[in-house]
CSV table of C-alpha atoms in Angstrom, one decimal:
chain,number,residue,atom,x,y,z
E,14,MET,CA,-19.8,10.7,4.6
E,15,GLN,CA,-17.4,7.7,4.8
E,16,GLY,CA,-19.7,6.0,7.3
E,17,LYS,CA,-22.6,6.3,4.8
E,18,LEU,CA,-20.5,5.0,2.0
E,19,ASN,CA,-19.5,2.0,4.1
E,20,LEU,CA,-23.1,1.2,4.7
E,21,ILE,CA,-23.9,1.4,1.0
E,22,ALA,CA,-20.9,-0.9,0.2
E,23,ALA,CA,-22.1,-3.4,2.8
E,24,LYS,CA,-25.6,-3.4,1.3
E,25,ALA,CA,-24.3,-3.8,-2.2
E,26,SER,CA,-22.1,-6.7,-1.1
E,27,LYS,CA,-24.9,-8.4,0.9
E,28,ASP,CA,-27.4,-8.2,-1.9
E,29,LYS,CA,-26.1,-8.3,-5.5
E,30,ARG,CA,-29.5,-7.5,-6.9
E,31,ILE,CA,-30.3,-4.4,-4.8
E,32,ARG,CA,-30.8,-1.1,-6.7
E,33,PHE,CA,-30.2,2.1,-4.8
E,34,THR,CA,-33.1,4.5,-5.0
E,35,SER,CA,-31.8,7.4,-2.9
E,36,LEU,CA,-28.3,8.6,-3.3
E,37,ILE,CA,-28.4,12.3,-4.3
E,38,HIS,CA,-28.6,13.5,-0.7
E,39,LEU,CA,-25.0,12.3,-0.2
E,40,ILE,CA,-23.9,15.2,-2.4
E,41,ASP,CA,-24.0,18.0,0.1
E,42,GLU,CA,-21.8,20.9,1.3
E,43,ILE,CA,-19.7,18.6,3.6
E,44,SER,CA,-19.0,16.1,0.8
E,45,LEU,CA,-18.3,18.8,-1.7
E,46,LYS,CA,-15.8,20.5,0.8
E,47,GLN,CA,-14.0,17.1,1.1
E,48,SER,CA,-13.9,16.9,-2.7
E,49,TYR,CA,-12.4,20.4,-2.9
E,50,ASP,CA,-9.7,19.5,-0.3
E,51,GLU,CA,-8.7,16.5,-2.4
E,52,LEU,CA,-8.3,18.6,-5.6
E,53,LYS,CA,-4.7,19.1,-6.9
E,54,ARG,CA,-3.8,22.8,-7.0
E,55,ASN,CA,-1.6,22.7,-10.1
E,56,LYS,CA,-4.1,21.3,-12.6
E,57,ALA,CA,-5.2,23.2,-15.8
E,58,CYS,CA,-8.3,25.4,-15.8
E,59,GLY,CA,-11.6,24.7,-17.5
E,60,ILE,CA,-13.4,27.0,-19.9
E,61,ASP,CA,-14.1,29.5,-17.1
E,62,GLN,CA,-10.3,29.9,-16.5
E,63,MET,CA,-10.9,29.6,-12.7
E,64,THR,CA,-8.2,28.1,-10.6
E,65,VAL,CA,-8.7,25.9,-7.5
E,66,GLN,CA,-7.3,28.7,-5.4
E,67,ALA,CA,-9.6,31.3,-6.9
E,68,TYR,CA,-12.6,29.1,-6.3
E,69,GLY,CA,-11.6,28.7,-2.7
E,70,GLU,CA,-11.8,32.4,-1.9
E,71,ASN,CA,-15.5,32.3,-1.3
E,72,LEU,CA,-15.7,28.6,-0.8
E,73,GLN,CA,-18.5,28.3,1.8
E,74,GLU,CA,-20.9,30.5,-0.3
E,75,ARG,CA,-20.0,28.7,-3.5
E,76,LEU,CA,-20.5,25.2,-2.1
E,77,LYS,CA,-23.8,26.2,-0.5
E,78,LEU,CA,-25.1,27.5,-3.8
E,79,LEU,CA,-23.8,24.5,-5.7
E,80,ALA,CA,-25.5,22.1,-3.2
E,81,GLU,CA,-28.8,24.0,-3.6
E,82,LYS,CA,-28.5,23.7,-7.4
E,83,LEU,CA,-28.0,20.0,-7.2
E,84,LYS,CA,-30.9,19.6,-4.8
E,85,SER,CA,-33.2,21.6,-7.1
E,86,ARG,CA,-31.9,19.9,-10.2
E,87,SER,CA,-30.9,23.2,-11.7
E,88,TYR,CA,-27.1,22.4,-11.8
E,89,LYS,CA,-25.8,22.4,-15.4
E,90,PRO,CA,-22.2,21.1,-16.0
E,91,GLN,CA,-20.2,23.5,-18.2
E,92,PRO,CA,-18.7,22.2,-21.5
E,93,ILE,CA,-15.2,20.7,-21.2
E,94,ARG,CA,-12.2,22.4,-22.7
E,95,ARG,CA,-10.6,20.1,-25.2
E,96,VAL,CA,-6.8,19.8,-25.4
E,97,TYR,CA,-4.6,17.4,-27.4
E,98,ILE,CA,-1.5,15.7,-26.3
E,99,PRO,CA,0.8,13.5,-28.4
E,100,LYS,CA,0.3,9.7,-28.1
E,101,PRO,CA,3.4,7.8,-27.0
E,102,GLY,CA,5.4,6.9,-30.2
E,103,LYS,CA,2.7,8.0,-32.6
E,104,GLU,CA,1.9,10.9,-34.8
E,105,GLU,CA,-1.7,11.1,-33.8
E,106,LYS,CA,-2.8,12.9,-30.6
E,107,ARG,CA,-4.9,11.9,-27.6
E,108,MET,CA,-7.9,14.1,-26.8
E,109,LEU,CA,-8.3,15.2,-23.2
E,110,GLY,CA,-11.1,17.1,-21.6
E,111,ILE,CA,-10.4,19.8,-18.9
E,112,TYR,CA,-13.4,20.3,-16.6
E,113,THR,CA,-14.1,23.4,-14.4
E,114,VAL,CA,-13.4,23.3,-10.7
E,115,GLU,CA,-17.1,23.1,-9.8
E,116,ASP,CA,-17.6,20.2,-12.2
E,117,LYS,CA,-14.6,18.4,-10.7
E,118,LEU,CA,-16.1,18.7,-7.2
E,119,VAL,CA,-19.4,17.1,-8.3
E,120,GLN,CA,-17.6,14.3,-10.1
E,121,GLY,CA,-15.3,13.7,-7.1
E,122,VAL,CA,-18.3,13.0,-4.8
E,123,LEU,CA,-20.1,11.0,-7.6
E,124,LYS,CA,-17.0,8.9,-8.0
E,125,LYS,CA,-17.0,8.0,-4.3
E,126,ILE,CA,-20.7,7.0,-4.3
E,127,LEU,CA,-20.4,4.8,-7.4
E,128,GLU,CA,-17.1,3.3,-6.2
E,129,SER,CA,-18.8,2.2,-2.9
E,130,ILE,CA,-21.4,0.4,-5.0
E,131,TYR,CA,-19.4,-1.1,-7.8
E,132,GLU,CA,-16.2,-2.1,-6.1
E,133,VAL,CA,-18.0,-5.1,-4.6
E,134,ASP,CA,-19.3,-6.0,-8.1
E,135,PHE,CA,-16.1,-5.7,-10.1
E,136,LEU,CA,-14.3,-9.0,-10.8
E,137,ASP,CA,-10.8,-9.9,-9.7
E,138,CYS,CA,-9.6,-9.8,-13.4
E,139,SER,CA,-9.9,-5.9,-13.4
E,140,TYR,CA,-6.9,-3.9,-12.1
E,141,GLY,CA,-7.1,-0.4,-13.7
E,142,PHE,CA,-8.1,2.7,-11.7
E,143,ARG,CA,-9.3,0.8,-8.7
E,144,PRO,CA,-8.4,1.4,-5.0
E,145,GLY,CA,-5.7,-1.0,-3.8
E,146,ARG,CA,-5.0,-2.3,-7.3
E,147,ASN,CA,-2.3,-1.4,-9.9
E,148,CYS,CA,-0.6,-2.6,-13.1
E,149,HIS,CA,2.1,-4.5,-11.2
E,150,GLN,CA,-0.5,-6.8,-9.7
E,151,ALA,CA,-1.9,-7.4,-13.2
E,152,ILE,CA,1.6,-8.3,-14.5
E,153,LYS,CA,2.1,-10.6,-11.5
E,154,VAL,CA,-1.1,-12.5,-12.3
E,155,LEU,CA,-0.1,-12.7,-15.9
E,156,ASP,CA,3.3,-14.1,-14.9
E,157,LYS,CA,1.7,-16.7,-12.6
E,158,ALA,CA,-0.8,-17.8,-15.2
E,159,THR,CA,1.7,-18.4,-17.9
E,160,VAL,CA,4.2,-20.2,-15.6
E,161,THR,CA,1.9,-22.3,-13.4
E,162,LYS,CA,-1.1,-23.0,-15.7
E,163,PRO,CA,-1.2,-24.9,-19.0
E,164,ILE,CA,-1.3,-21.7,-21.0
E,165,ASN,CA,-0.2,-22.0,-24.7
E,166,TYR,CA,-1.6,-18.9,-26.3
E,167,VAL,CA,-2.2,-15.3,-25.3
E,168,VAL,CA,-4.7,-13.1,-27.1
E,169,GLU,CA,-3.5,-9.5,-27.2
E,170,VAL,CA,-6.4,-7.1,-27.8
E,171,ASP,CA,-6.6,-3.4,-28.4
E,172,ILE,CA,-9.9,-1.5,-28.6
E,173,ARG,CA,-9.9,1.4,-31.1
E,174,LYS,CA,-10.5,4.8,-29.4
E,175,PHE,CA,-12.3,3.2,-26.5
E,176,PHE,CA,-13.1,6.3,-24.5
E,177,ASP,CA,-14.3,8.2,-27.6
E,178,ASN,CA,-16.7,5.5,-28.6
E,179,ILE,CA,-18.5,4.6,-25.4
E,180,GLU,CA,-22.3,4.6,-26.1
E,181,HIS,CA,-24.1,6.8,-23.6
E,182,GLN,CA,-27.3,4.8,-23.7
E,183,TRP,CA,-25.5,1.5,-23.0
E,184,LEU,CA,-23.5,3.2,-20.2
E,185,LEU,CA,-26.6,4.5,-18.5
E,186,GLU,CA,-28.2,1.0,-18.9
E,187,SER,CA,-25.2,-0.5,-17.2
E,188,LEU,CA,-25.6,2.0,-14.3
E,189,LYS,CA,-29.3,1.2,-13.9
E,190,GLN,CA,-28.4,-2.4,-13.0
E,191,ARG,CA,-27.4,-1.0,-9.5
E,192,ILE,CA,-28.8,2.6,-9.4
E,193,LYS,CA,-32.5,3.5,-9.5
E,194,ASP,CA,-32.2,7.1,-8.3
E,195,PRO,CA,-33.4,9.3,-11.2
E,196,LYS,CA,-31.5,12.3,-9.9
E,197,ILE,CA,-28.1,10.6,-9.9
E,198,LEU,CA,-28.7,9.0,-13.3
E,199,GLY,CA,-29.9,12.4,-14.6
E,200,LEU,CA,-26.8,14.1,-13.2
E,201,ILE,CA,-24.5,11.6,-14.9
E,202,LYS,CA,-26.3,12.0,-18.2
E,203,CYS,CA,-25.9,15.8,-17.9
E,204,ILE,CA,-22.1,15.3,-17.4
E,205,LEU,CA,-21.9,13.0,-20.4
E,206,LYS,CA,-23.9,15.4,-22.6
E,207,SER,CA,-22.3,18.6,-21.4
E,208,GLY,CA,-20.6,19.2,-24.7
E,209,ALA,CA,-17.1,20.5,-25.5
E,210,VAL,CA,-15.3,23.6,-26.6
E,211,ASP,CA,-12.6,22.8,-29.2
E,212,ASP,CA,-10.6,25.7,-30.7
E,213,GLY,CA,-13.4,28.1,-29.8
E,214,LYS,CA,-16.2,26.1,-31.3
E,215,TYR,CA,-18.9,24.4,-29.2
E,216,LEU,CA,-19.5,20.7,-30.0
E,217,HIS,CA,-22.2,18.3,-28.9
E,218,THR,CA,-21.1,15.1,-27.2
E,219,ARG,CA,-23.3,12.3,-28.5
E,220,LYS,CA,-21.0,9.5,-27.4
E,221,GLY,CA,-17.8,8.9,-25.5
E,222,VAL,CA,-16.4,9.6,-22.0
E,223,SER,CA,-13.8,12.4,-21.9
E,224,GLN,CA,-10.4,11.3,-20.7
E,225,GLY,CA,-9.2,13.7,-18.0
E,226,GLY,CA,-12.3,13.7,-15.9
E,227,VAL,CA,-12.3,12.5,-12.3
E,228,LEU,CA,-15.3,10.2,-13.0
E,229,SER,CA,-14.2,8.9,-16.5
E,230,PRO,CA,-12.0,5.9,-15.4
E,231,LEU,CA,-14.7,4.6,-13.1
E,232,LEU,CA,-17.4,4.9,-15.8
E,233,ALA,CA,-15.1,3.1,-18.2
E,234,ASN,CA,-14.7,0.3,-15.7
E,235,VAL,CA,-18.4,0.0,-15.3
E,236,TYR,CA,-18.9,-0.2,-19.0
E,237,MET,CA,-16.2,-2.9,-19.5
E,238,HIS,CA,-17.6,-4.8,-16.5
E,239,TYR,CA,-20.8,-5.4,-18.3
E,240,VAL,CA,-19.5,-5.5,-21.8
E,241,LEU,CA,-16.5,-7.8,-21.3
E,242,ASP,CA,-15.9,-9.1,-17.7
E,243,LEU,CA,-19.3,-10.7,-17.0
E,244,TRP,CA,-19.7,-11.9,-20.5
E,245,PHE,CA,-16.3,-13.6,-20.4
E,246,GLU,CA,-16.9,-15.2,-17.0
E,247,LYS,CA,-20.5,-16.4,-17.6
E,248,ILE,CA,-20.4,-17.4,-21.3
E,249,ILE,CA,-16.9,-17.7,-22.7
E,250,LYS,CA,-15.2,-19.6,-19.9
E,251,ARG,CA,-18.1,-22.0,-19.4
E,252,GLN,CA,-18.0,-22.9,-23.1
E,253,ALA,CA,-14.1,-23.2,-23.3
E,254,HIS,CA,-12.3,-26.5,-24.0
E,255,GLY,CA,-9.4,-25.6,-21.8
E,256,VAL,CA,-8.1,-23.0,-19.3
E,257,MET,CA,-8.9,-19.4,-20.1
E,258,GLN,CA,-8.1,-16.3,-18.0
E,259,LEU,CA,-8.8,-12.6,-18.5
E,260,ILE,CA,-6.4,-9.9,-17.2
E,261,ARG,CA,-7.7,-6.3,-17.8
E,262,TYR,CA,-6.4,-2.9,-17.0
E,263,CYS,CA,-9.2,-0.5,-18.0
E,264,ASP,CA,-9.5,-1.0,-21.8
E,265,ASP,CA,-6.2,-2.8,-22.1
E,266,PHE,CA,-6.5,-6.6,-21.7
E,267,VAL,CA,-5.1,-10.0,-22.6
E,268,ILE,CA,-6.6,-13.5,-22.6
E,269,CYS,CA,-4.5,-16.5,-21.6
E,270,CYS,CA,-5.7,-19.7,-23.3
E,271,GLU,CA,-4.8,-23.3,-23.2
E,272,SER,CA,-6.4,-24.1,-26.5
E,273,GLN,CA,-5.9,-22.4,-29.9
E,274,THR,CA,-9.5,-23.2,-30.7
E,275,ASP,CA,-10.6,-21.2,-27.7
E,276,ALA,CA,-8.3,-18.3,-28.6
E,277,ASN,CA,-9.6,-18.1,-32.2
E,278,ARG,CA,-13.3,-18.5,-31.1
E,279,PHE,CA,-12.9,-15.8,-28.4
E,280,LEU,CA,-11.6,-13.3,-30.9
E,281,ILE,CA,-14.4,-14.0,-33.4
E,282,LEU,CA,-17.1,-13.6,-30.7
E,283,LEU,CA,-15.4,-10.6,-29.2
E,284,ARG,CA,-15.7,-8.6,-32.5
E,285,ASP,CA,-19.5,-9.2,-32.5
E,286,ARG,CA,-19.8,-8.4,-28.8
E,287,LEU,CA,-17.9,-5.1,-29.0
E,288,LYS,CA,-19.8,-4.1,-32.1
E,289,LYS,CA,-23.1,-4.4,-30.2
E,290,PHE,CA,-21.9,-1.8,-27.7
E,291,GLY,CA,-20.4,0.6,-30.3
E,292,LEU,CA,-16.8,-0.6,-29.9
E,293,GLU,CA,-14.3,-2.0,-32.4
E,294,VAL,CA,-11.2,-4.1,-32.2
E,295,ALA,CA,-8.0,-2.4,-33.6
E,296,GLU,CA,-7.0,-5.3,-35.9
E,297,GLU,CA,-3.4,-4.1,-36.5
E,298,LYS,CA,-2.7,-4.3,-32.7
E,299,THR,CA,-4.7,-7.5,-32.0
E,300,ASN,CA,-2.9,-10.8,-32.2
E,301,ILE,CA,-2.9,-14.4,-31.0
E,302,ILE,CA,0.6,-15.2,-29.7
E,303,GLU,CA,2.0,-18.7,-29.0
E,304,PHE,CA,3.1,-18.2,-25.4
E,305,GLY,CA,3.7,-20.7,-22.5
E,306,LYS,CA,6.1,-23.4,-21.2
E,307,LYS,CA,5.1,-26.1,-23.7
E,308,THR,CA,5.3,-23.7,-26.6
E,309,TRP,CA,8.8,-22.5,-25.6
E,310,GLN,CA,10.0,-26.1,-25.3
E,311,LEU,CA,8.8,-26.8,-28.8
E,312,PHE,CA,10.3,-23.6,-30.2
E,313,GLU,CA,13.6,-24.6,-28.5
E,314,LYS,CA,13.6,-28.0,-30.3
E,315,ARG,CA,13.0,-26.4,-33.6
E,316,GLY,CA,15.6,-23.7,-33.0
E,317,ILE,CA,13.1,-20.9,-33.2
E,318,LYS,CA,13.1,-17.8,-31.0
E,319,PRO,CA,9.9,-17.7,-28.8
E,320,LYS,CA,7.5,-14.9,-29.6
E,321,SER,CA,6.8,-12.0,-27.3
E,322,PHE,CA,4.0,-9.4,-26.8
E,323,ASN,CA,3.6,-6.0,-25.1
E,324,PHE,CA,1.2,-5.2,-22.3
E,325,LEU,CA,1.1,-2.2,-19.9
E,326,GLY,CA,4.4,-0.9,-21.2
E,327,PHE,CA,6.4,-4.1,-20.7
E,328,THR,CA,7.5,-6.7,-23.2
E,329,HIS,CA,6.6,-10.2,-22.0
E,330,TYR,CA,8.7,-13.1,-23.4
E,331,GLY,CA,9.9,-16.6,-22.7
E,332,VAL,CA,13.4,-17.0,-21.1
E,333,LYS,CA,15.3,-19.7,-19.3
E,334,SER,CA,15.9,-19.3,-15.6
E,335,ARG,CA,19.3,-19.9,-13.9
E,336,ARG,CA,18.2,-23.5,-13.3
E,337,GLY,CA,17.6,-24.0,-17.0
E,338,LYS,CA,13.8,-24.1,-16.8
E,339,TRP,CA,11.5,-22.0,-19.0
E,340,THR,CA,9.8,-19.1,-17.3
E,341,ALA,CA,8.2,-15.7,-18.3
E,342,GLY,CA,10.4,-12.7,-18.5
E,343,HIS,CA,9.3,-9.0,-18.4
E,344,LYS,CA,11.3,-6.0,-19.5
E,345,THR,CA,10.6,-2.4,-20.5
E,346,SER,CA,9.3,-2.4,-24.1
E,347,LYS,CA,11.5,-0.8,-26.7
E,348,GLU,CA,8.9,1.8,-27.5
E,349,ASN,CA,8.6,2.9,-23.9
E,350,PHE,CA,12.3,2.8,-23.4
E,351,ALA,CA,12.9,5.1,-26.4
E,352,ARG,CA,10.0,7.4,-25.6
E,353,LYS,CA,11.0,7.9,-21.9
E,354,LEU,CA,14.6,8.6,-23.0
E,355,LYS,CA,13.4,11.1,-25.6
E,356,GLU,CA,11.3,12.8,-22.9
E,357,ILE,CA,14.3,13.2,-20.7
E,358,LYS,CA,16.4,14.5,-23.7
E,359,VAL,CA,13.7,17.1,-24.6
E,360,TRP,CA,13.4,18.2,-21.0
E,361,LEU,CA,17.1,18.6,-20.5
E,362,LYS,CA,17.4,20.6,-23.7
E,363,GLN,CA,14.6,23.0,-22.6
E,364,ASN,CA,15.8,23.5,-19.0
E,365,ARG,CA,19.6,23.4,-19.1
E,366,ASN,CA,19.8,27.2,-19.7
E,367,LYS,CA,16.6,28.3,-18.0
E,368,PHE,CA,17.7,27.4,-14.5
E,369,PRO,CA,21.0,26.7,-12.6
E,370,LEU,CA,22.1,23.1,-12.4
E,371,LYS,CA,21.3,22.8,-8.7
E,372,GLU,CA,17.7,23.9,-9.3
E,373,TRP,CA,16.8,21.4,-12.0
E,374,TRP,CA,18.8,18.5,-10.6
E,375,PRO,CA,16.2,17.5,-8.0
E,376,VAL,CA,13.5,17.5,-10.7
E,377,LEU,CA,15.5,15.2,-12.9
E,378,LYS,CA,16.0,12.8,-9.9
E,379,ALA,CA,12.2,12.8,-9.3
E,380,LYS,CA,11.7,11.8,-13.0
E,381,LEU,CA,14.1,8.9,-12.6
E,382,VAL,CA,12.4,7.8,-9.4
E,383,GLY,CA,9.1,7.7,-11.2
E,384,HIS,CA,10.6,5.6,-14.0
E,385,PHE,CA,12.2,3.1,-11.6
E,386,ASN,CA,9.0,2.9,-9.5
E,387,TYR,CA,7.0,1.8,-12.5
E,388,PHE,CA,9.4,-0.3,-14.5
E,389,GLY,CA,11.3,-1.7,-11.5
E,390,ILE,CA,9.8,-5.2,-11.5
E,391,SER,CA,11.6,-8.6,-11.1
E,392,GLY,CA,13.9,-9.4,-14.0
E,393,ASN,CA,14.0,-5.9,-15.4
E,394,ILE,CA,17.2,-4.6,-13.7
E,395,ARG,CA,19.2,-4.7,-16.9
E,396,CYS,CA,16.8,-2.3,-18.7
E,397,LEU,CA,16.8,0.0,-15.7
E,398,SER,CA,20.6,0.1,-15.6
E,399,GLN,CA,20.8,0.8,-19.3
E,400,PHE,CA,18.2,3.6,-19.0
E,401,GLN,CA,20.2,5.2,-16.1
E,402,ASP,CA,23.5,5.0,-18.1
E,403,LYS,CA,21.9,6.6,-21.2
E,404,VAL,CA,20.4,9.4,-19.0
E,405,LYS,CA,23.9,10.1,-17.5
E,406,LEU,CA,25.3,10.5,-21.0
E,407,LEU,CA,22.5,12.8,-22.0
E,408,ILE,CA,23.0,14.9,-18.9
E,409,PHE,CA,26.8,15.3,-19.7
E,410,LYS,CA,26.0,16.1,-23.3
E,411,TRP,CA,23.4,18.8,-22.6
E,412,ILE,CA,25.3,20.4,-19.7
E,413,ASN,CA,28.1,21.0,-22.2
E,414,ARG,CA,25.8,22.5,-24.8
E,415,ARG,CA,24.9,25.4,-22.6
E,416,SER,CA,27.5,27.6,-24.3
E,417,GLN,CA,30.2,27.3,-27.0
E,418,LYS,CA,32.8,26.5,-24.3
E,419,LYS,CA,32.8,23.1,-22.6
E,420,SER,CA,31.4,24.0,-19.2
E,421,MET,CA,32.2,20.7,-17.4
E,422,THR,CA,34.9,18.1,-17.9
E,423,THR,CA,34.3,14.4,-17.5
E,424,GLU,CA,36.2,14.4,-14.2
E,425,ASN,CA,34.2,17.3,-12.8
E,426,PHE,CA,31.0,15.6,-14.0
E,427,TRP,CA,31.7,12.4,-12.1
E,428,LEU,CA,32.8,14.3,-9.0
E,429,TYR,CA,29.4,16.1,-9.1
E,430,MET,CA,27.6,12.8,-9.6
E,431,LYS,CA,29.4,11.4,-6.6
E,432,LYS,CA,28.4,14.4,-4.4
E,433,TYR,CA,24.8,14.6,-5.7
E,434,PRO,CA,24.1,11.0,-6.9
E,435,LEU,CA,21.2,10.1,-9.0
E,436,PRO,CA,18.7,7.5,-7.8
E,437,LYS,CA,19.9,3.9,-8.1
E,438,SER,CA,18.2,1.5,-10.4
E,439,ARG,CA,16.6,-1.2,-8.3
E,440,ILE,CA,13.6,-3.5,-8.2
E,441,HIS,CA,10.6,-2.0,-6.4
E,442,PHE,CA,8.0,-4.7,-7.1
E,443,SER,CA,8.7,-8.5,-6.7
E,444,LEU,CA,6.7,-10.9,-8.9
E,445,TYR,CA,7.8,-13.9,-6.9
């Protein structure tokens, strides 16, 4: 299948106006088997309560039947099972959709097909949920823009409940710009309209793309490509008085501006643009921040502390380098620092008595490695070290809460740490 996808990508790259008329044949037994092999085995079940392992017991027969259903257009996606998880640092919860194994297989193949077409169309400003791209690259571009370009303002934008408010009709219109195969479009429409089961009740899905689906991030990127990226490049930048740059990670994005007039004008036009496509700016989280070398120099003369903003879990601020020159600094945001520390605390409290220390210690190390891998960027070593120190204190505290007696002295604890050391805080991604 990969050879066919490469041909599609080559055609899409060669002719930006080509619309693909025959794609459904790519979803066959072979591609569905590949999709099954790529599924994670420990994920939650859909409404049919079937696990990946159980589905694989009669895999060949199931895949043959599924391929025939897709070919005859009799395949009907099952409703998603809705679950709610807490939002980081908030009382409200995020709604996730759990799909059945069969629906995950179909979405997995669909994702590869759409990715081969749209990856050549997506602009360089987009970094979220794309192969070979990540949040660290987005932060590196932000750092380079604010330090090397005449940037004086940053527009920080948040879209209210983006995934829940995507208009199905506009999304399908966006897909039609490149896809003319009615079977593929019909299949995507069926997935969008499959409905949901929430607390035992069936609900129709008239809008929105469910978070948790294999296909959801890619559909979100397609939507934002036409709603924001192309509009910004073809209209906003061409009418700007100074330098403007968009940096987007799925629905999270910032705009770097040279002129305050451009920043204000963009925000006014953005509200109308998003409204047209069923979206809305979250005003309480959307701001224009004075940010850049000239701004920091002016703030220094006035004796004012430079302003900062949060993006992708980091706080971005102005700081003086060792040579005394202004540059951009990036550190773990207070909200993320406190939230991650709280997660470790809750986990330690729940597991300290369930399992022996030697069993949960490797899991704790893996959690720290994950934290350091994400937040380990240039200039953030202090926050990483502080996080590690606080985690050590939490470990010592909760080890000694396993019973009324103090089970480990300070000396024994440090000896254990020396024998089984935790991962060291270090920089994993260089911005320079």
